[in-house]
Tab-separated table of C-alpha atoms in Angstrom:
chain	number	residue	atom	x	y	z
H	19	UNK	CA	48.158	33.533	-22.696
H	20	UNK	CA	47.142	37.010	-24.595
H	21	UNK	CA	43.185	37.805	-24.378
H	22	UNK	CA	41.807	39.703	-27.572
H	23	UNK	CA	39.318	42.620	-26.164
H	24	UNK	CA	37.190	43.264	-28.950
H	25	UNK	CA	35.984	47.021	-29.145
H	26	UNK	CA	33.263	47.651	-26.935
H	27	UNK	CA	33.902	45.040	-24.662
H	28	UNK	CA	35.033	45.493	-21.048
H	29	UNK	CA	38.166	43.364	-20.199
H	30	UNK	CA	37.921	40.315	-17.567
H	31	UNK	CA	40.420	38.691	-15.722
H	32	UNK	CA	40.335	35.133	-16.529
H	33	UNK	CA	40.070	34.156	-12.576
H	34	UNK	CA	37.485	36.665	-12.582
H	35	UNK	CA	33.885	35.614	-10.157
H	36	UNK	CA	31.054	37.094	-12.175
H	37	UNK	CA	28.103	38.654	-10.285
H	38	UNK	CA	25.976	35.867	-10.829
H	39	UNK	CA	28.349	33.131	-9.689
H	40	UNK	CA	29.213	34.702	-6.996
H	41	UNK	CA	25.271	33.545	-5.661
H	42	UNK	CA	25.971	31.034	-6.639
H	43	UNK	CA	29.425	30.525	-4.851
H	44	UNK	CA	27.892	31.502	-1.587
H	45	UNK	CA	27.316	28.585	0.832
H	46	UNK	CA	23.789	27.912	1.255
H	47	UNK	CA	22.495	29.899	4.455
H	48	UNK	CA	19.662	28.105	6.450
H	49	UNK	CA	16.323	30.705	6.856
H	50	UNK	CA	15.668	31.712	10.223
H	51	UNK	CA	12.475	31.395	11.730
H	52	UNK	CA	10.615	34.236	13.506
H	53	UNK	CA	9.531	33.912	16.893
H	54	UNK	CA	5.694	33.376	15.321
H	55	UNK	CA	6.970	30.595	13.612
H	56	UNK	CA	9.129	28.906	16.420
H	57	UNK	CA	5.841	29.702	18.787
H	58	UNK	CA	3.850	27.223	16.362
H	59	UNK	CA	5.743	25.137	15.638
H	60	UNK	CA	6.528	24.672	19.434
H	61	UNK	CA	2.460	23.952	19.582
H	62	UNK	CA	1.984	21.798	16.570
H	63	UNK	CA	4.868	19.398	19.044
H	64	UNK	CA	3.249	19.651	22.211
H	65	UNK	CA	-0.195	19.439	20.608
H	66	UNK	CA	1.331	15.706	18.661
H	67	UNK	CA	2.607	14.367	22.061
H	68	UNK	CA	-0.566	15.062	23.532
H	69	UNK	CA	-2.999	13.125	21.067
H	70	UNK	CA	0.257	10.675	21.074
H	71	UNK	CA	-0.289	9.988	24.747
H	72	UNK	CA	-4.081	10.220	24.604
H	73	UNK	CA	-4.260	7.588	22.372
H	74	UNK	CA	-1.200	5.218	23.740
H	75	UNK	CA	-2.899	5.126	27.422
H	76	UNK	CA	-5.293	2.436	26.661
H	77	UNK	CA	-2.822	0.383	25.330
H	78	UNK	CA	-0.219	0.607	27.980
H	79	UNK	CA	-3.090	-0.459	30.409
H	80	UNK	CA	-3.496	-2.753	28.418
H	81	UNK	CA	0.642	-4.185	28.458
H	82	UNK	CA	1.019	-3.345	31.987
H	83	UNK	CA	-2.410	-5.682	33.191
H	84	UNK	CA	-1.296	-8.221	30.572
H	85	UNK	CA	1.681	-9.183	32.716
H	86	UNK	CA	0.230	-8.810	36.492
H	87	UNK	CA	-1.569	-11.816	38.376
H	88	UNK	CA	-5.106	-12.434	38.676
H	89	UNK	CA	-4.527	-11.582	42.554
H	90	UNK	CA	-2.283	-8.624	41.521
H	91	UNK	CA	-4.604	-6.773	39.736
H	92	UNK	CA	-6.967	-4.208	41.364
H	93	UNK	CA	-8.997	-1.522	39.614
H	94	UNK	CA	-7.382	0.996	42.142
H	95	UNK	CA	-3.825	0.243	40.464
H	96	UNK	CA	-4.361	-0.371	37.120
H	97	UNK	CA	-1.843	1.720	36.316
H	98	UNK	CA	1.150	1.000	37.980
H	99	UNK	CA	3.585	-1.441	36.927
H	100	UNK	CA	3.103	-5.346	38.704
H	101	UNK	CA	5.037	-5.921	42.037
H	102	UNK	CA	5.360	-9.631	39.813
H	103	UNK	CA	5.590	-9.698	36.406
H	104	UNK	CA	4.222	-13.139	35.299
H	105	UNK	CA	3.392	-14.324	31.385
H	106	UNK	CA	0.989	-16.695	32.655
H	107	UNK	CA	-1.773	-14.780	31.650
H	108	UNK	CA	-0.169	-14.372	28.111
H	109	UNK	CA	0.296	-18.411	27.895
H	110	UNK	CA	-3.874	-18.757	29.084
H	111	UNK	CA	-4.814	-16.326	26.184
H	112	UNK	CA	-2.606	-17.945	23.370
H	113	UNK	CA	-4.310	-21.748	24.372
H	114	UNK	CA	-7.564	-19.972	24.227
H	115	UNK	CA	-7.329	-18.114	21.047
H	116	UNK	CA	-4.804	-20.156	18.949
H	117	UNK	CA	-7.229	-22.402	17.450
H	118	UNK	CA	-9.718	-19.527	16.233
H	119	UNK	CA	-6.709	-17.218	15.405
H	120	UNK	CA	-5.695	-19.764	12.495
H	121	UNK	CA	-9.630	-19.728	11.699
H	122	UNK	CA	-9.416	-16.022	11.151
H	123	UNK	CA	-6.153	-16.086	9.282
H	124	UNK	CA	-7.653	-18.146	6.856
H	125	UNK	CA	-10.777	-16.525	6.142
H	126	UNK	CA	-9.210	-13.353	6.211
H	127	UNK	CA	-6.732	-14.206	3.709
H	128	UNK	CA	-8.944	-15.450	1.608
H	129	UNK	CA	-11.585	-13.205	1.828
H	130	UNK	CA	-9.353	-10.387	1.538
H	131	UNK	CA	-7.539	-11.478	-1.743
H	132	UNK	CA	-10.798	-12.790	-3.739
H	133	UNK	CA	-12.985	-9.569	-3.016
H	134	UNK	CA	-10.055	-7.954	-4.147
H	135	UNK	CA	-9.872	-9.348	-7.439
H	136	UNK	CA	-13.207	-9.218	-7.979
H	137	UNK	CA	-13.334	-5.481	-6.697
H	138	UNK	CA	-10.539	-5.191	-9.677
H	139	UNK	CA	-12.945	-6.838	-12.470
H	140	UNK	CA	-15.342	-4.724	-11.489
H	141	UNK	CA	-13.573	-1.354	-11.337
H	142	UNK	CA	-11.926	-2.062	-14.992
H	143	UNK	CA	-15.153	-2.723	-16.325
H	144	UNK	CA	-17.549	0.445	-15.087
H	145	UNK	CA	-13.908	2.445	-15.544
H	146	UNK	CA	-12.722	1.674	-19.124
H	147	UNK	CA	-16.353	-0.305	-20.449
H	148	UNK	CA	-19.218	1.883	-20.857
H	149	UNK	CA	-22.469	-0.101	-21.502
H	150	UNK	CA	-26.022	0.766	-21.106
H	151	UNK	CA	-27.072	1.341	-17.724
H	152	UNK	CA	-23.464	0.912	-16.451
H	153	UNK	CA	-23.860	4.144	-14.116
H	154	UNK	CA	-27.184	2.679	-12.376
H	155	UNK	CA	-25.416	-0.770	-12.044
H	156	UNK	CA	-22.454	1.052	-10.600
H	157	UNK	CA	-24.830	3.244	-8.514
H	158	UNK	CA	-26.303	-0.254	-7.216
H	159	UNK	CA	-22.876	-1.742	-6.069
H	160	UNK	CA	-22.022	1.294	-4.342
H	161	UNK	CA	-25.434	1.501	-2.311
H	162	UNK	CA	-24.406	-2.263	-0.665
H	163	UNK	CA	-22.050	0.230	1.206
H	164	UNK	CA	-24.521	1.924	2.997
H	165	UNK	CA	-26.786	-1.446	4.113
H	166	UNK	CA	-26.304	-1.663	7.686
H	167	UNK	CA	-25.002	-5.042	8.467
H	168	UNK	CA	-27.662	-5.323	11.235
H	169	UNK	CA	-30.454	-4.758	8.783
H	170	UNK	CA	-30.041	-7.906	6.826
H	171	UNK	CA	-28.619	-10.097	9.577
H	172	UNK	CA	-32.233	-11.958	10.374
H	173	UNK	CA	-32.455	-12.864	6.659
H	174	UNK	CA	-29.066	-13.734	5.818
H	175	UNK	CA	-28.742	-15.774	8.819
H	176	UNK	CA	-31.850	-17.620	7.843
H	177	UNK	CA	-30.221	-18.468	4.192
H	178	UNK	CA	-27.043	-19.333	5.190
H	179	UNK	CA	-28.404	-21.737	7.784
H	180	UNK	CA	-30.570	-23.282	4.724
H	181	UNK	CA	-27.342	-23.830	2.701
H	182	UNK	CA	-25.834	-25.197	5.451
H	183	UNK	CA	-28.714	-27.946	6.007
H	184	UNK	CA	-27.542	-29.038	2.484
H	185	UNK	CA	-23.938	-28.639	2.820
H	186	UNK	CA	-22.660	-29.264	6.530
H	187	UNK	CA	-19.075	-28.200	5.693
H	188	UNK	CA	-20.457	-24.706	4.404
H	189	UNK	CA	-20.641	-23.991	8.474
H	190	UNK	CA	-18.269	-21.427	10.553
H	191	UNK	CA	-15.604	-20.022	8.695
H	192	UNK	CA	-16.341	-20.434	4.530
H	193	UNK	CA	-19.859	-18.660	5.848
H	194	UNK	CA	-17.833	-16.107	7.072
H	195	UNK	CA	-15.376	-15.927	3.919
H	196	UNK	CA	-18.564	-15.569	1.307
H	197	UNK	CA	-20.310	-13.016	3.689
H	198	UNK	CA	-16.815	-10.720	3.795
H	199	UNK	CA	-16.424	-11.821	0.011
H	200	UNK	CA	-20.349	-10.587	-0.743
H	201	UNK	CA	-19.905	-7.146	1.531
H	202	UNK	CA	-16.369	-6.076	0.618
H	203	UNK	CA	-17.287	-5.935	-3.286
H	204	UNK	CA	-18.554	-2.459	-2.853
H	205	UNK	CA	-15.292	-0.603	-1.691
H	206	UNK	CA	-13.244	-2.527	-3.533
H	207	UNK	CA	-15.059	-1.916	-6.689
H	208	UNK	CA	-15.071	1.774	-5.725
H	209	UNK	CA	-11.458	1.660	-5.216
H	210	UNK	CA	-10.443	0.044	-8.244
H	211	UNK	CA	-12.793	2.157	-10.603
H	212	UNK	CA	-11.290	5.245	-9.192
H	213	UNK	CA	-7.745	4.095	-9.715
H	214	UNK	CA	-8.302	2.970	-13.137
H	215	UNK	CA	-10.356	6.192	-14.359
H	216	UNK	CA	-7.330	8.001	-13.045
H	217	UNK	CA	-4.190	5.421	-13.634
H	218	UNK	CA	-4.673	4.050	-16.126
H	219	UNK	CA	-4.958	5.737	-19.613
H	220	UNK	CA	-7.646	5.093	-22.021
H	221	UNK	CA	-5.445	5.585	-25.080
H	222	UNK	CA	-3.875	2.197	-24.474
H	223	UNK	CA	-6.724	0.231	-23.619
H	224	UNK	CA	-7.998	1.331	-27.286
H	225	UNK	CA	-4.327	0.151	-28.600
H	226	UNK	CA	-5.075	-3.132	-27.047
H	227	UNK	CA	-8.653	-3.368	-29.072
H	228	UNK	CA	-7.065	-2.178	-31.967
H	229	UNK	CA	-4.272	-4.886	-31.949
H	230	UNK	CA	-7.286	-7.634	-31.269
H	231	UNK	CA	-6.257	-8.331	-27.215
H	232	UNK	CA	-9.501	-9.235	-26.094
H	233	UNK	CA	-11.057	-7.728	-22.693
H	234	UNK	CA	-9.494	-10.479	-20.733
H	235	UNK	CA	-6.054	-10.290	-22.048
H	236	UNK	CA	-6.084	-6.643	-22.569
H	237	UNK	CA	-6.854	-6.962	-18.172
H	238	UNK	CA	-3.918	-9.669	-17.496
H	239	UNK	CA	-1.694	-8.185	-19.713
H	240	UNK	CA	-2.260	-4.129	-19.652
H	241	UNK	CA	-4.161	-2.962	-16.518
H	242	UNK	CA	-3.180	-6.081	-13.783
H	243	UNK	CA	0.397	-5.292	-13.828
H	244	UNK	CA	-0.483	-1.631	-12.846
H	245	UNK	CA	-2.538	-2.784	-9.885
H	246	UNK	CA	-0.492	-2.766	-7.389
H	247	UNK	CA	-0.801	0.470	-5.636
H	248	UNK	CA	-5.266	-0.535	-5.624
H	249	UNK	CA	-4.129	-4.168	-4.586
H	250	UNK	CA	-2.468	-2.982	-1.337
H	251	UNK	CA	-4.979	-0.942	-0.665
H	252	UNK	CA	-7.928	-3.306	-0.740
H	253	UNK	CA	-6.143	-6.527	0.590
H	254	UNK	CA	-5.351	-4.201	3.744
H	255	UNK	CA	-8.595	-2.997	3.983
H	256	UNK	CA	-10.597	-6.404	3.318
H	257	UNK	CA	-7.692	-8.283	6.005
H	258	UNK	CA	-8.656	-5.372	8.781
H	259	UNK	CA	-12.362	-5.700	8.031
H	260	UNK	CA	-12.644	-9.569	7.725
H	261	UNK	CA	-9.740	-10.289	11.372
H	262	UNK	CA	-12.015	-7.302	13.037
H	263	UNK	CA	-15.563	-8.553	12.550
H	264	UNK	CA	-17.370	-9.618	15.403
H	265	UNK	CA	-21.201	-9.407	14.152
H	266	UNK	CA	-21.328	-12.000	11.018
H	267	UNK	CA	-19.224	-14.078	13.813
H	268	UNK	CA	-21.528	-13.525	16.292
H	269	UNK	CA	-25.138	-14.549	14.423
H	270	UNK	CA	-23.243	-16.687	12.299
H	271	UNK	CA	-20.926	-19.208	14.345
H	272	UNK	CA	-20.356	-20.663	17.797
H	273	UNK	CA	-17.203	-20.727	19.945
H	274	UNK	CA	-15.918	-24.056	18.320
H	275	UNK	CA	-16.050	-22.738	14.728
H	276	UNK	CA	-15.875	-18.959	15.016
H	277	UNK	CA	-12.833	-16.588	14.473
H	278	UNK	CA	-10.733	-14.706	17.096
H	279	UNK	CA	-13.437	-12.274	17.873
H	280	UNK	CA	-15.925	-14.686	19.220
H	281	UNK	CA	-13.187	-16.567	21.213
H	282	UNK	CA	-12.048	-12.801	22.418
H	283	UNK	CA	-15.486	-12.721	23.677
H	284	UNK	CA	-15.852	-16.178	25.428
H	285	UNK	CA	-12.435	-15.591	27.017
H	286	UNK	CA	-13.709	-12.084	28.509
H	287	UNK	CA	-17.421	-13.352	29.374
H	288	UNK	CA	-17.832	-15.235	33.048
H	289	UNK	CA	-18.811	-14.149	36.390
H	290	UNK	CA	-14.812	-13.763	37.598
H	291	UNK	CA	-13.430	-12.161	34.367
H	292	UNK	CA	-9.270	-12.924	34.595
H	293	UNK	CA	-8.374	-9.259	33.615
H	294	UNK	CA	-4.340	-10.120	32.877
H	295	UNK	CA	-5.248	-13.065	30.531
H	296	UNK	CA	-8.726	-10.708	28.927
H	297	UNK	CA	-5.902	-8.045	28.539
H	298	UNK	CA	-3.365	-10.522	27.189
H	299	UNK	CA	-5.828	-11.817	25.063
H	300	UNK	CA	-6.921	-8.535	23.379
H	301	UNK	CA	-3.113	-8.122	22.405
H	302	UNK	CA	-2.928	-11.549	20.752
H	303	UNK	CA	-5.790	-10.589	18.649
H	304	UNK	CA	-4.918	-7.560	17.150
H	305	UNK	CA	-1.341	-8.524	16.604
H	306	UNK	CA	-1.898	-9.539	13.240
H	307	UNK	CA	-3.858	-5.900	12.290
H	308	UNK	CA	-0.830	-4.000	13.659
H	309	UNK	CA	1.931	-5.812	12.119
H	310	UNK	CA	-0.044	-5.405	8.486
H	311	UNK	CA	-0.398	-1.857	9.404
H	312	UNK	CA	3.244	-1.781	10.507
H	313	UNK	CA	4.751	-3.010	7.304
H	314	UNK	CA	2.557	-2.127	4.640
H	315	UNK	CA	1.108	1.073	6.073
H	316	UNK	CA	3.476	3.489	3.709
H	317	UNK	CA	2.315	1.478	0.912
H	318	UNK	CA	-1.378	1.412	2.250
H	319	UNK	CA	-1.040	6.153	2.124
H	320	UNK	CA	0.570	5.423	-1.170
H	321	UNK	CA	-2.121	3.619	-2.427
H	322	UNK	CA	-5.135	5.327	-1.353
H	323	UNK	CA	-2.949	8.275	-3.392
H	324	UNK	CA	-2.414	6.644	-6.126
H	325	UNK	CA	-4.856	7.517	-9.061
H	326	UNK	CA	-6.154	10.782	-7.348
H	327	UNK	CA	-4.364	12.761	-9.865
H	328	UNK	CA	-4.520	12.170	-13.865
């Protein structure tokens, strides 16, 4: 095959590597670090498995006491492994708590899904429905945040026990689910507005109005589907808050109608505490926490991310 060199032009071999391919032609060398950088990056490790450990050593106290015999443990070595390993104080805790553990499954559940989708109602409304006064209003459901629950538990424990004079089956748990309804609007609606201000653009909400969707439609059939990153964040926040309560439990039920929390804390009160079935027992109960945490926690970073930047 003859190549034509025009004039002017310098001649190339057709097998020829041109300067710039030969970059690119040259296998990808890693960067070395300096010693500055290996020296903190060494620290940033040693400075992880420190907080790592720091944090872990309750809980292994925790495993290793769970398994040890009431006349195995002593204070002096509660942390060394048992001489016998029994379960028998993993079997006490699970009789104790397995009847209020399905009492706080339920009303977290439950509490944790409808605060959510009233959090989302809310949040599409102040985000995408300006009104008059909608910023006060807003203002208003954010400042239930910042009530301390123990200002307001004299009078709400005086209401709830005149609803229940009326309505016997109101007692234990649904109080529990329509207090952790009630309180967990706030965040959620804070949550969702964010997202949606963010997420969600404003251009199609005015298609929706211009096609005739009304505001209910334009929310089932537009913004809901979108939701999901704001969903997994509230419904893991409300499930955390509602299973971890112990003060609405506490002025609120009694030990036959209460949720794990309160039996956590008849199982640990007594003059001769069983510390392998207390420790036992404080693993039961936040089982549930840690495996939400465990298989939605990606999804609960994700989430809080999600909407942060238009």
């Amino acid at each position: 095959m003859t190549t034509t060199v025009l004039p002017g032009e310098a001649s190339v071999p057709p097998n020829a590597t041109l300067p710039g391919d030969a970059l690119t032609d040259m296998p990808k060398r890693r960067r070395r670090r300096t010693p500055a950088q290996k020296t903190m990056g060494a620290v940033r490790y040693v400075l992880l498995v420190f907080f790592a450990v720091l944090v872990l050593t309750p809980a292994y106290a925790l495993l290793v006491t769970s398994f040890k015999t009431p006349s195995g443990y002593d204070q002096s070595t509660a942390w060394k492994l048992p001489r016998v390993w029994s379960v028998g104080g993993w079997q006490a805790a699970w009789d104790a708590l397995a009847p209020a553990m399905g009492r706080s499954l339920v009303m977290a559940v439950l509490a944790a899904i409808l605060s959510a989708i009233l959090g989302s109602l809310n949040g599409y409304v102040f985000a995408k429905w300006k009104f008059p006064g909608s910023h006060v209003i807003f203002v208003l459901f954010l400042f239930g945040m910042f009530i301390p629950y123990q200002a307001i538990m004299i009078p709400l424990s005086g209401m709830m026990l005149d609803i229940q004079q009326g309505a016997p089956w109101f007692a234990g748990i649904p109080t529990l689910i329509l207090c952790h309804i009630v309180y967990g609007i706030p965040i959620c609606t804070l949550i969702f507005r964010n997202y949606y201000a963010t997420a969600v653009p404003s251009e199609i909400i005015e298609a929706a109005r211009v096609d005739g969707a009304a505001t209910i439609s334009t929310y089932a059939k537009i913004v809901l589907p979108v939701s999901i990153p704001g969903f997994v964040v509230t419904l893991i926040w409300q499930f955390t808050s509602a299973w971890n309560d112990f003060l609405f439990a506490l002025f609120l039920t009694n030990q036959n109608n209460g949720p794990v929390t309160f039996g956590l804390n008849a199982l640990a009160s007594g003059q001769n505490p069983n510390y392998p079935q207390i420790m036992a027992g404080v693993l039961v109960a936040c089982l549930p926490t840690l495996l939400v945490y465990i298989a939605l926690g990606k999804y609960f970073v994700s989430g809080l991310m999600s909407g942060s930047v238009k």
